[in-house]
CSV table of C-alpha atoms in Angstrom, one decimal:
chain,number,residue,atom,x,y,z
W,1,MET,CA,-18.3,19.2,-47.2
W,2,GLU,CA,-19.7,21.0,-44.0
W,3,THR,CA,-17.8,23.7,-42.6
W,4,TYR,CA,-17.1,23.2,-38.9
W,5,GLN,CA,-18.0,26.1,-36.5
W,6,ILE,CA,-16.0,26.8,-33.5
W,7,LEU,CA,-16.7,28.6,-30.4
W,8,VAL,CA,-13.9,30.4,-28.8
W,9,VAL,CA,-14.9,31.5,-25.2
W,10,ASP,CA,-12.3,33.6,-23.3
W,11,ASP,CA,-12.6,37.0,-21.3
W,12,ASP,CA,-9.2,38.2,-23.1
W,13,ARG,CA,-10.3,39.7,-26.4
W,14,GLU,CA,-6.8,39.6,-27.9
W,15,ILE,CA,-6.8,35.9,-27.6
W,16,VAL,CA,-10.2,35.4,-28.7
W,17,ARG,CA,-9.0,37.9,-31.8
W,18,SER,CA,-5.9,35.9,-32.6
W,19,LEU,CA,-7.4,32.5,-32.1
W,20,SER,CA,-10.4,33.4,-34.3
W,21,LYS,CA,-8.0,34.6,-37.1
W,22,LEU,CA,-5.7,31.5,-36.7
W,23,LEU,CA,-9.3,29.4,-36.9
W,24,GLU,CA,-10.5,31.4,-40.0
W,25,MET,CA,-7.4,30.7,-41.9
W,26,GLU,CA,-7.5,27.1,-41.3
W,27,GLY,CA,-11.2,27.4,-42.7
W,28,TYR,CA,-13.7,26.8,-40.0
W,29,ARG,CA,-16.4,29.4,-38.8
W,30,VAL,CA,-15.7,31.0,-35.8
W,31,PHE,CA,-18.1,32.4,-33.0
W,32,LYS,CA,-16.9,34.5,-30.3
W,33,ALA,CA,-18.0,34.7,-26.4
W,34,TYR,CA,-16.2,36.5,-23.5
W,35,HIS,CA,-17.9,34.5,-20.7
W,36,GLY,CA,-20.0,31.6,-19.8
W,37,LEU,CA,-23.4,32.8,-20.1
W,38,GLU,CA,-22.5,34.3,-23.5
W,39,ALA,CA,-21.3,30.9,-24.6
W,40,LEU,CA,-24.5,29.1,-23.3
W,41,ASP,CA,-26.6,31.8,-25.3
W,42,ILE,CA,-24.5,31.2,-28.6
W,43,MET,CA,-25.1,27.3,-28.1
W,44,MET,CA,-28.7,27.5,-27.8
W,45,ALA,CA,-28.8,29.6,-31.1
W,46,GLU,CA,-25.9,28.0,-33.5
W,47,LYS,CA,-24.8,24.6,-34.6
W,48,ILE,CA,-21.3,24.4,-32.9
W,49,HIS,CA,-19.1,21.5,-33.4
W,50,LEU,CA,-16.1,22.2,-31.1
W,51,ILE,CA,-15.2,24.7,-28.3
W,52,LEU,CA,-12.3,26.3,-26.9
W,53,LEU,CA,-13.0,27.2,-23.2
W,54,ASP,CA,-11.2,29.3,-21.0
W,55,VAL,CA,-11.3,28.5,-17.3
W,56,MET,CA,-11.0,32.0,-15.4
W,57,MET,CA,-13.7,34.1,-17.0
W,58,PRO,CA,-16.2,36.4,-15.0
W,59,GLN,CA,-20.1,36.1,-14.8
W,60,LEU,CA,-19.8,32.2,-15.4
W,61,ASN,CA,-16.6,30.6,-15.1
W,62,GLY,CA,-15.2,28.0,-17.6
W,63,LEU,CA,-15.9,24.9,-15.3
W,64,SER,CA,-19.4,25.9,-14.6
W,65,ALA,CA,-20.2,26.4,-18.2
W,66,LEU,CA,-18.3,23.2,-19.0
W,67,MET,CA,-20.9,21.4,-16.5
W,68,LYS,CA,-24.0,23.2,-18.3
W,69,ILE,CA,-23.0,22.3,-21.8
W,70,ARG,CA,-22.3,18.8,-21.0
W,71,GLU,CA,-25.8,18.5,-19.6
W,72,LYS,CA,-27.1,18.6,-23.2
W,73,ASN,CA,-24.2,18.1,-25.5
W,74,ASN,CA,-21.4,15.8,-26.1
W,75,ILE,CA,-19.2,17.7,-28.8
W,76,PRO,CA,-15.3,18.0,-28.3
W,77,ILE,CA,-14.3,20.7,-25.6
W,78,ILE,CA,-11.0,21.9,-25.2
W,79,MET,CA,-10.1,23.4,-21.9
W,80,LEU,CA,-7.7,26.6,-22.1
W,81,SER,CA,-6.1,27.7,-19.0
W,82,ALA,CA,-3.1,29.7,-17.5
W,83,LYS,CA,-2.8,27.1,-14.6
W,84,THR,CA,-0.4,24.4,-15.0
W,85,GLU,CA,-1.0,22.2,-11.8
W,86,GLU,CA,-2.0,18.6,-12.5
W,87,SER,CA,-4.6,18.9,-10.3
W,88,ASP,CA,-6.3,21.4,-12.2
W,89,LYS,CA,-6.0,19.7,-15.7
W,90,VAL,CA,-7.6,16.5,-14.1
W,91,LEU,CA,-10.5,18.5,-12.5
W,92,GLY,CA,-11.2,19.9,-16.2
W,93,LEU,CA,-11.0,16.3,-18.0
W,94,SER,CA,-13.0,14.7,-14.8
W,95,MET,CA,-16.0,17.3,-15.4
W,96,GLY,CA,-16.1,16.3,-18.9
W,97,ALA,CA,-13.4,18.2,-21.1
W,98,ASP,CA,-12.0,16.1,-23.9
W,99,ASP,CA,-8.5,17.9,-23.6
W,100,TYR,CA,-6.7,20.6,-21.7
W,101,VAL,CA,-4.2,23.0,-23.2
W,102,THR,CA,-2.2,25.4,-21.0
W,103,LYS,CA,-1.5,29.0,-21.6
W,104,PRO,CA,1.0,30.0,-23.3
W,105,TYR,CA,0.0,27.4,-25.8
W,106,ASN,CA,1.9,26.5,-29.1
W,107,THR,CA,-0.6,27.6,-32.0
W,108,ALA,CA,0.7,24.4,-34.6
W,109,GLU,CA,-0.2,22.1,-31.7
W,110,LEU,CA,-3.5,23.8,-30.9
W,111,MET,CA,-4.7,23.5,-34.3
W,112,ALA,CA,-3.2,19.7,-34.3
W,113,ARG,CA,-5.4,18.9,-31.3
W,114,ILE,CA,-8.5,20.5,-32.8
W,115,LYS,CA,-8.0,18.9,-35.8
W,116,SER,CA,-7.7,15.7,-33.8
W,117,GLN,CA,-10.8,16.1,-32.1
W,118,LEU,CA,-12.7,17.0,-35.1
W,119,ARG,CA,-11.6,14.1,-36.8
W,120,ARG,CA,-12.0,11.8,-33.9
W,121,TYR,CA,-15.8,12.8,-33.2
W,122,PHE,CA,-17.0,13.3,-36.7
W,123,SER,CA,-15.0,11.0,-38.8
W,124,LEU,CA,-13.6,8.0,-36.5
W,125,GLY,CA,-16.0,5.6,-35.8
W,126,ALA,CA,-18.4,6.3,-38.9
W,127,ALA,CA,-19.2,3.0,-40.5
W,128,ILE,CA,-21.1,1.6,-43.1
W,129,VAL,CA,-24.6,1.3,-42.5
W,130,GLY,CA,-26.0,-2.1,-42.2
W,131,ARG,CA,-23.2,-4.4,-41.2
W,132,ASP,CA,-23.7,-6.4,-38.0
W,133,SER,CA,-19.8,-5.2,-37.2
W,134,ASP,CA,-21.0,-1.9,-36.7
W,135,ILE,CA,-23.3,-3.0,-33.6
W,136,LEU,CA,-21.1,-4.0,-30.8
W,137,LYS,CA,-22.6,-5.9,-27.7
W,138,ASN,CA,-21.5,-7.3,-24.9
W,139,GLY,CA,-23.5,-8.3,-21.9
W,140,GLY,CA,-26.0,-5.4,-21.4
W,141,LEU,CA,-23.6,-3.1,-23.6
W,142,THR,CA,-24.6,-1.8,-26.9
W,143,LEU,CA,-22.5,0.0,-29.1
W,144,ASN,CA,-23.9,1.3,-32.4
W,145,LYS,CA,-20.8,2.8,-34.5
W,146,ASN,CA,-23.0,4.0,-37.3
W,147,THR,CA,-25.1,6.2,-35.1
W,148,LYS,CA,-22.2,6.7,-32.3
W,149,GLU,CA,-25.1,5.7,-29.7
W,150,PHE,CA,-24.2,3.7,-26.6
W,151,ALA,CA,-26.6,1.9,-24.3
W,152,VAL,CA,-26.6,0.1,-21.1
W,153,ASP,CA,-29.3,-2.5,-20.8
W,154,GLY,CA,-31.3,-0.5,-23.6
W,155,GLU,CA,-31.0,2.5,-21.7
W,156,PRO,CA,-29.4,5.3,-23.7
W,157,VAL,CA,-26.0,6.7,-22.0
W,158,ARG,CA,-24.5,10.0,-23.0
W,159,LEU,CA,-20.8,10.0,-23.9
W,160,THR,CA,-18.3,12.7,-24.6
W,161,ALA,CA,-16.3,12.1,-27.7
W,162,THR,CA,-13.3,10.9,-25.9
W,163,GLU,CA,-15.4,8.6,-23.7
W,164,TYR,CA,-17.2,7.2,-27.0
W,165,LYS,CA,-13.6,6.1,-28.6
W,166,ILE,CA,-12.6,4.7,-25.5
W,167,ILE,CA,-15.6,2.6,-25.1
W,168,GLU,CA,-15.3,1.7,-28.9
W,169,LEU,CA,-11.7,0.7,-28.6
W,170,LEU,CA,-12.2,-1.6,-25.4
W,171,MET,CA,-15.8,-2.9,-26.8
W,172,GLU,CA,-14.0,-4.0,-30.1
W,173,HIS,CA,-11.6,-6.3,-28.1
W,174,PRO,CA,-13.4,-7.5,-25.1
W,175,GLY,CA,-11.3,-9.3,-22.7
W,176,TYR,CA,-8.1,-7.6,-24.0
W,177,VAL,CA,-6.0,-5.6,-21.5
W,178,PHE,CA,-5.1,-1.9,-22.9
W,179,SER,CA,-1.9,0.1,-21.1
W,180,ALA,CA,-3.0,3.8,-20.4
W,181,GLU,CA,-0.5,4.5,-22.9
W,182,ASP,CA,-2.1,2.3,-25.6
W,183,ILE,CA,-5.5,3.8,-25.0
W,184,TYR,CA,-4.0,7.1,-24.9
W,185,THR,CA,-2.0,6.5,-28.1
W,186,GLN,CA,-4.9,4.9,-30.1
W,187,VAL,CA,-7.9,7.7,-29.0
W,188,TRP,CA,-5.7,10.7,-28.8
W,189,GLN,CA,-3.3,9.8,-31.6
W,190,GLU,CA,-0.3,11.3,-30.1
W,191,GLU,CA,2.4,10.2,-28.2
W,192,ALA,CA,1.4,9.1,-24.9
W,193,ILE,CA,3.3,11.6,-22.5
W,194,GLY,CA,1.7,11.6,-19.0
W,195,ALA,CA,-1.1,9.6,-20.1
W,196,GLU,CA,-1.7,7.7,-16.7
W,197,ASN,CA,-3.6,10.4,-15.2
W,198,THR,CA,-5.7,11.4,-18.1
W,199,VAL,CA,-7.0,8.1,-19.1
W,200,MET,CA,-7.7,7.1,-15.6
W,201,VAL,CA,-10.1,10.2,-15.2
W,202,HIS,CA,-11.7,9.4,-18.5
W,203,ILE,CA,-12.3,5.7,-17.3
W,204,ARG,CA,-13.6,6.9,-14.0
W,205,ARG,CA,-16.0,8.9,-15.8
W,206,ILE,CA,-17.3,6.2,-18.0
W,207,ARG,CA,-17.5,4.1,-15.0
W,208,GLU,CA,-19.9,6.6,-13.3
W,209,LYS,CA,-22.0,6.4,-16.4
W,210,ILE,CA,-22.3,2.6,-17.0
W,211,GLU,CA,-21.7,1.0,-14.1
W,212,ILE,CA,-24.5,0.4,-11.0
W,213,THR,CA,-21.6,0.4,-8.4
W,214,PRO,CA,-18.7,2.1,-10.1
W,215,LYS,CA,-16.6,1.2,-7.2
W,216,ASN,CA,-17.4,-2.9,-7.9
W,217,PRO,CA,-17.5,-2.3,-12.0
W,218,LYS,CA,-19.2,-5.3,-14.0
W,219,TYR,CA,-17.8,-4.3,-17.1
W,220,LEU,CA,-15.1,-1.7,-17.2
W,221,LYS,CA,-12.3,-3.4,-14.8
W,222,VAL,CA,-8.8,-2.4,-14.0
W,223,VAL,CA,-6.1,-4.8,-14.3
W,224,TRP,CA,-3.7,-3.8,-11.6
W,225,GLY,CA,-0.4,-2.8,-12.6
W,226,ILE,CA,-1.2,-3.2,-16.6
W,227,GLY,CA,-4.5,-1.5,-17.9
W,228,TYR,CA,-7.7,-1.6,-18.4
W,229,LYS,CA,-10.3,-3.9,-20.3
W,230,ILE,CA,-14.0,-4.5,-20.7
W,231,GLU,CA,-15.1,-7.7,-19.4
W,232,LYS,CA,-16.2,-10.5,-22.0
W,233,PHE,CA,-19.8,-11.6,-21.6
W,234,ASP,CA,-21.3,-14.2,-23.7
């Protein structure tokens, strides 16, 4: 089985050292960076499976690094930040992060979140090749569960791991309305505490990627006061 490679990015060397030790004890291979530019260099040279990315760093901060990474890569990214404001969390998620953990963090919880992200990206959604049920089609939307590729009207759309799981869930049940709590529980696989904003941000990002007019969506609809659905097409 392939050893997952995790990139830890933080300008606090003690945090990098302690996180690296914890991750190595869990069997991961760890790469270390102390600012965003160094992280980008490592991404160019190594096959990274998940990134722990601090927000406040010199030379290139975490949010700027996140945007650069998302231009070419959709691997799981967990933001680390001492900021606890909800607006900061929403900003990080809206820019493409899959999860957001505030410092000081509970190490057991952080390890659980890392395992959840890796499982979601590399295991969940993987299917037996050759089954028609592994190709989901609805209108102009096509999702291939074997390759984890998603397209709109034949044009490939790059999704993050979390965005992919949300789309997969909704496309497996076209026309069915999922509450934010339902989506959070099934995609994040944890108790839905404060789920509404987190899910809303990801839904907005998905709309921006798949809809011609995001404010007047054809596919991804809000059912006010209830939740979200993918409109069913013949």
